[in-house]
Amino acid sequence: QVQLQESGPGLVEPSETLSLMCTVSGGSISSNYWSWIRQPPGKGLEWIGDVYNSGSANYNPSLESRVTISVDVSKNQFSLKLRSVTAADTAVYYCARHFYDSTAFYWGPFDYWGQGTLVTVSS
Amino acid sequence: QTVVTQEPSFSVSPGGTVTLTCGLTSGSVSTRSSPNWYQQTPGQAPRTLLYRTNIRSSGVPDRFSGSIIGNKAALTITGAQADDESDYYCVLYMGSGIWVFGGGTKLTVL
C-alpha cells in the first residue's frame, strides 16, 4: 500500500519561501506523476503542480512564477517550494500520487494522498 | 482564464437520486477532459470516487456513477445515504499537463 507523508514548517513568515517534502513509502516514485494540492481553510482544492521521475514538472499557471516542484528518486521523495508567500497561501497542503500509464498515455486519478499539513503564513 | 464550475450546494433526501455537475466557464467538458470526482469529509483527505469520466475507484459503491450530460461532467448518486453528506470536487484536465479543480459542492442529505 502506497503511503505519502508531508513534512515541513507549519509557520512561514510573509515574503519567505514555503518548503515542504513528501516522502513516499510502499511503492516507487519512479513511475507516475507526483502532485501537490492545497486547500485554504474552509475553501476548495487547488492543484499546484506535479513532477515526473525525470524531473519534468507542470505547474498551475496562476502559481507558476513562484513554484518549484522537484523529485529525488534515490530518496523516494519529492518537494515543493513556494516563494514570496502571503497570507493567501495559508492552507492545508497535500501531496498525492497522480496515476499515469506511460505506455497507454492515459491519466488515472489522484489515487493516494498524504494526510495533509497546515501551513500558516504569518509574522 | 477558464474556471471549472460546480453547484455550491445541493440537497437530497435519503434514498433519493442527485446529480452534481462540473462545467467550464468557456467551452465544453468531454471525455478528453478526463473528469475525476472526489469526496471529502471535514478534516480528511479527499477520497477518489470516479476517474476518466465513469470508472469507479476500488471500493466505491455502484450507486456512484459518472457521465457527460450536455457540455458538463456529471456525478450521480442513486439511493443517497446519510454518510454521503460530504463535499464533492471534480477536477478536469486542461491539456499541457494542467489540471483544475472545481470549487466543490456541499451535499446535504436530509
Short mmCIF file of C-alpha atoms in Angstrom, two decimals:
data_model
loop_
_atom_site.label_atom_id
_atom_site.label_comp_id
_atom_site.label_asym_id
_atom_site.label_seq_id
_atom_site.Cartn_x
_atom_site.Cartn_y
_atom_site.Cartn_z
CA GLN A 1 0.00 0.00 0.00
CA VAL A 2 1.46 3.32 -1.09
CA GLN A 3 1.68 5.91 1.65
CA LEU A 4 2.65 9.57 1.45
CA GLN A 5 3.73 11.81 4.30
CA GLU A 6 4.18 15.57 4.15
CA SER A 7 6.78 17.28 6.32
CA GLY A 8 7.95 20.83 6.82
CA PRO A 9 7.40 24.00 8.86
CA GLY A 10 3.87 24.80 9.95
CA LEU A 11 4.56 28.53 10.11
CA VAL A 12 6.19 30.67 7.44
CA GLU A 13 6.72 34.41 7.53
CA PRO A 14 5.33 36.62 4.77
CA SER A 15 7.65 37.11 1.77
CA GLU A 16 9.62 33.99 2.73
CA THR A 17 9.72 30.62 0.96
CA LEU A 18 7.42 27.76 1.92
CA SER A 19 9.23 24.43 1.66
CA LEU A 20 7.58 21.03 2.04
CA MET A 21 8.75 17.49 1.47
CA CYS A 22 6.68 14.43 0.66
CA THR A 23 8.09 11.00 1.48
CA VAL A 24 6.66 8.05 -0.42
CA SER A 25 6.66 4.56 1.08
CA GLY A 26 5.24 1.24 -0.07
CA GLY A 27 5.96 2.00 -3.71
CA SER A 28 8.49 3.54 -6.06
CA ILE A 29 8.47 7.16 -7.10
CA SER A 30 10.00 6.06 -10.40
CA SER A 31 6.64 5.88 -12.12
CA ASN A 32 3.51 8.05 -12.17
CA TYR A 33 3.29 11.76 -11.51
CA TRP A 34 3.56 13.23 -8.03
CA SER A 35 1.41 16.21 -7.15
CA TRP A 36 0.93 19.00 -4.67
CA ILE A 37 -2.62 20.16 -3.95
CA ARG A 38 -3.67 22.73 -1.37
CA GLN A 39 -6.85 23.76 0.42
CA PRO A 40 -7.22 27.09 2.23
CA PRO A 41 -9.26 26.84 5.44
CA GLY A 42 -12.94 26.47 4.58
CA LYS A 43 -12.30 26.60 0.85
CA GLY A 44 -11.86 24.26 -2.09
CA LEU A 45 -8.99 22.26 -3.52
CA GLU A 46 -6.36 23.84 -5.76
CA TRP A 47 -3.91 21.86 -7.91
CA ILE A 48 -0.44 23.39 -7.51
CA GLY A 49 1.52 21.18 -9.87
CA ASP A 50 3.22 17.85 -10.34
CA VAL A 51 6.51 16.24 -11.22
CA TYR A 52 7.60 13.10 -13.07
CA ASN A 53 10.59 10.93 -12.18
CA SER A 54 12.60 12.66 -14.89
CA GLY A 55 12.20 15.93 -13.05
CA SER A 56 9.84 17.31 -15.66
CA ALA A 57 7.20 19.41 -13.88
CA ASN A 58 3.87 21.04 -14.67
CA TYR A 59 2.50 23.99 -12.73
CA ASN A 60 -0.75 25.82 -12.14
CA PRO A 61 -0.40 28.92 -14.37
CA SER A 62 -1.59 31.16 -11.53
CA LEU A 63 1.30 29.98 -9.31
CA GLU A 64 3.95 29.13 -11.87
CA SER A 65 6.09 32.20 -11.27
CA ARG A 66 6.54 31.29 -7.59
CA VAL A 67 6.58 27.48 -7.56
CA THR A 68 9.21 24.79 -7.97
CA ILE A 69 8.43 21.08 -7.60
CA SER A 70 11.34 18.66 -7.70
CA VAL A 71 11.92 14.96 -7.17
CA ASP A 72 14.67 12.89 -5.56
CA VAL A 73 14.23 9.36 -6.89
CA SER A 74 17.07 7.98 -4.73
CA LYS A 75 15.24 9.06 -1.58
CA ASN A 76 11.71 8.37 -2.86
CA GLN A 77 10.80 11.96 -2.07
CA PHE A 78 9.50 15.00 -3.88
CA SER A 79 9.33 18.57 -2.71
CA LEU A 80 7.51 21.87 -3.05
CA LYS A 81 8.95 25.36 -2.84
CA LEU A 82 6.61 28.34 -2.96
CA ARG A 83 8.35 31.71 -2.92
CA SER A 84 7.22 35.12 -1.72
CA VAL A 85 4.31 33.80 0.30
CA THR A 86 1.44 35.89 1.65
CA ALA A 87 -1.46 35.16 3.97
CA ALA A 88 -3.38 33.93 0.91
CA ASP A 89 -1.02 30.95 0.79
CA THR A 90 -2.20 29.72 4.19
CA ALA A 91 -3.66 26.28 3.52
CA VAL A 92 -3.54 22.57 4.16
CA TYR A 93 -1.02 21.24 1.67
CA TYR A 94 -1.48 17.70 0.38
CA CYS A 95 0.91 15.59 -1.61
CA ALA A 96 -0.66 12.95 -3.82
CA ARG A 97 0.17 10.35 -6.41
CA HIS A 98 -1.33 11.02 -9.82
CA PHE A 99 -1.56 7.72 -11.64
CA TYR A 100 -0.21 7.85 -15.18
CA ASP A 101 0.07 4.97 -17.59
CA SER A 102 3.09 5.87 -19.67
CA THR A 103 2.54 3.03 -22.14
CA ALA A 104 -1.09 3.80 -22.87
CA PHE A 105 -0.65 7.54 -22.30
CA TYR A 106 -3.59 7.94 -20.04
CA TRP A 107 -4.24 9.61 -16.73
CA GLY A 108 -5.81 7.86 -13.78
CA PRO A 109 -6.89 9.53 -10.57
CA PHE A 110 -5.08 11.24 -7.74
CA ASP A 111 -5.25 7.90 -6.01
CA TYR A 112 -3.03 8.13 -2.92
CA TRP A 113 -2.94 11.20 -0.69
CA GLY A 114 -0.94 12.28 2.31
CA GLN A 115 -2.85 13.32 5.42
CA GLY A 116 -2.14 16.97 4.67
CA THR A 117 -0.15 19.56 6.61
CA LEU A 118 -1.38 23.00 7.62
CA VAL A 119 0.97 25.81 6.70
CA THR A 120 0.18 29.22 8.12
CA VAL A 121 1.74 32.35 6.70
CA SER A 122 2.07 34.92 9.45
CA SER A 123 4.63 37.07 11.17
CA GLN B 1 -8.79 32.08 -17.54
CA THR B 2 -11.20 29.16 -17.72
CA VAL B 3 -12.87 28.26 -14.43
CA VAL B 4 -14.34 24.88 -13.50
CA THR B 5 -17.86 25.34 -12.16
CA GLN B 6 -19.81 23.26 -9.65
CA GLU B 7 -23.02 23.89 -7.76
CA PRO B 8 -22.04 25.39 -4.38
CA SER B 9 -24.59 23.29 -2.54
CA PHE B 10 -27.21 20.63 -3.15
CA SER B 11 -29.69 18.78 -1.03
CA VAL B 12 -31.10 15.26 -1.42
CA SER B 13 -33.49 13.16 0.61
CA PRO B 14 -32.35 9.81 1.97
CA GLY B 15 -32.92 7.21 -0.73
CA GLY B 16 -33.18 9.85 -3.40
CA THR B 17 -31.12 10.50 -6.50
CA VAL B 18 -28.98 13.55 -7.08
CA THR B 19 -26.82 14.66 -10.00
CA LEU B 20 -23.94 17.05 -9.41
CA THR B 21 -22.35 18.74 -12.40
CA CYS B 22 -18.94 20.02 -13.41
CA GLY B 23 -18.66 22.54 -16.21
CA LEU B 24 -16.42 25.16 -17.75
CA THR B 25 -16.93 28.91 -17.97
CA SER B 26 -15.60 28.63 -21.51
CA GLY B 27 -16.10 25.54 -23.63
CA SER B 28 -17.48 22.08 -23.04
CA VAL B 29 -16.41 19.19 -20.86
CA SER B 30 -15.80 15.97 -22.78
CA THR B 31 -14.20 12.62 -22.04
CA ARG B 32 -10.94 14.20 -23.16
CA SER B 33 -11.19 16.37 -20.04
CA SER B 34 -10.77 13.10 -18.08
CA PRO B 35 -13.16 14.16 -15.30
CA ASN B 36 -12.36 12.89 -11.83
CA TRP B 37 -14.65 13.11 -8.81
CA TYR B 38 -13.56 13.21 -5.16
CA GLN B 39 -15.45 13.03 -1.89
CA GLN B 40 -14.16 14.89 1.16
CA THR B 41 -15.38 14.95 4.74
CA PRO B 42 -14.14 17.54 7.26
CA GLY B 43 -10.56 17.05 8.38
CA GLN B 44 -9.90 14.25 5.92
CA ALA B 45 -8.00 13.99 2.68
CA PRO B 46 -10.16 13.61 -0.42
CA ARG B 47 -11.21 10.12 -1.50
CA THR B 48 -11.34 9.14 -5.16
CA LEU B 49 -14.80 8.23 -6.39
CA LEU B 50 -14.54 8.25 -10.19
CA TYR B 51 -11.94 8.91 -12.85
CA ARG B 52 -11.85 9.09 -16.65
CA THR B 53 -15.49 10.19 -16.51
CA ASN B 54 -17.08 6.99 -15.22
CA ILE B 55 -14.55 4.49 -13.84
CA ARG B 56 -15.21 3.80 -10.17
CA SER B 57 -12.24 3.64 -7.86
CA SER B 58 -11.72 0.46 -5.87
CA GLY B 59 -14.31 0.04 -3.14
CA VAL B 60 -16.67 2.73 -4.38
CA PRO B 61 -20.30 1.52 -4.39
CA ASP B 62 -22.06 1.31 -7.74
CA ARG B 63 -24.65 3.86 -6.63
CA PHE B 64 -22.00 6.43 -7.61
CA SER B 65 -21.84 6.86 -11.36
CA GLY B 66 -20.32 9.32 -13.78
CA SER B 67 -21.27 10.60 -17.20
CA ILE B 68 -21.19 13.52 -19.58
CA ILE B 69 -24.54 15.33 -19.74
CA GLY B 70 -24.67 18.00 -22.39
CA ASN B 71 -21.49 20.02 -22.01
CA LYS B 72 -20.77 19.04 -18.41
CA ALA B 73 -19.44 16.11 -16.44
CA ALA B 74 -21.92 14.65 -14.01
CA LEU B 75 -21.77 12.64 -10.80
CA THR B 76 -25.00 10.82 -9.97
CA ILE B 77 -25.70 9.32 -6.58
CA THR B 78 -28.59 6.85 -6.65
CA GLY B 79 -30.16 5.91 -3.33
CA ALA B 80 -28.41 8.57 -1.26
CA GLN B 81 -27.39 7.61 2.25
CA ALA B 82 -26.71 9.74 5.28
CA ASP B 83 -22.97 9.18 5.06
CA ASP B 84 -22.95 10.60 1.52
CA GLU B 85 -23.23 14.01 3.15
CA SER B 86 -19.84 15.45 2.13
CA ASP B 87 -18.11 17.90 -0.12
CA TYR B 88 -17.67 16.72 -3.71
CA TYR B 89 -14.98 18.02 -6.03
CA CYS B 90 -14.39 17.48 -9.71
CA VAL B 91 -11.09 18.04 -11.48
CA LEU B 92 -10.56 18.42 -15.21
CA TYR B 93 -7.59 18.08 -17.50
CA MET B 94 -6.99 21.29 -19.46
CA GLY B 95 -4.17 19.99 -21.62
CA SER B 96 -0.44 20.68 -21.45
CA GLY B 97 -0.23 18.84 -18.12
CA ILE B 98 -2.58 21.27 -16.36
CA TRP B 99 -5.40 20.18 -14.05
CA VAL B 100 -8.05 22.43 -12.50
CA PHE B 101 -10.37 21.64 -9.59
CA GLY B 102 -13.90 22.91 -9.36
CA GLY B 103 -14.99 24.90 -6.34
CA GLY B 104 -16.78 21.92 -4.82
CA THR B 105 -20.38 21.07 -3.98
CA LYS B 106 -21.56 20.70 -0.41
CA LEU B 107 -24.13 17.89 -0.40
CA THR B 108 -26.66 17.70 2.38
CA VAL B 109 -28.72 14.56 2.92
CA LEU B 110 -31.94 15.34 4.76
#
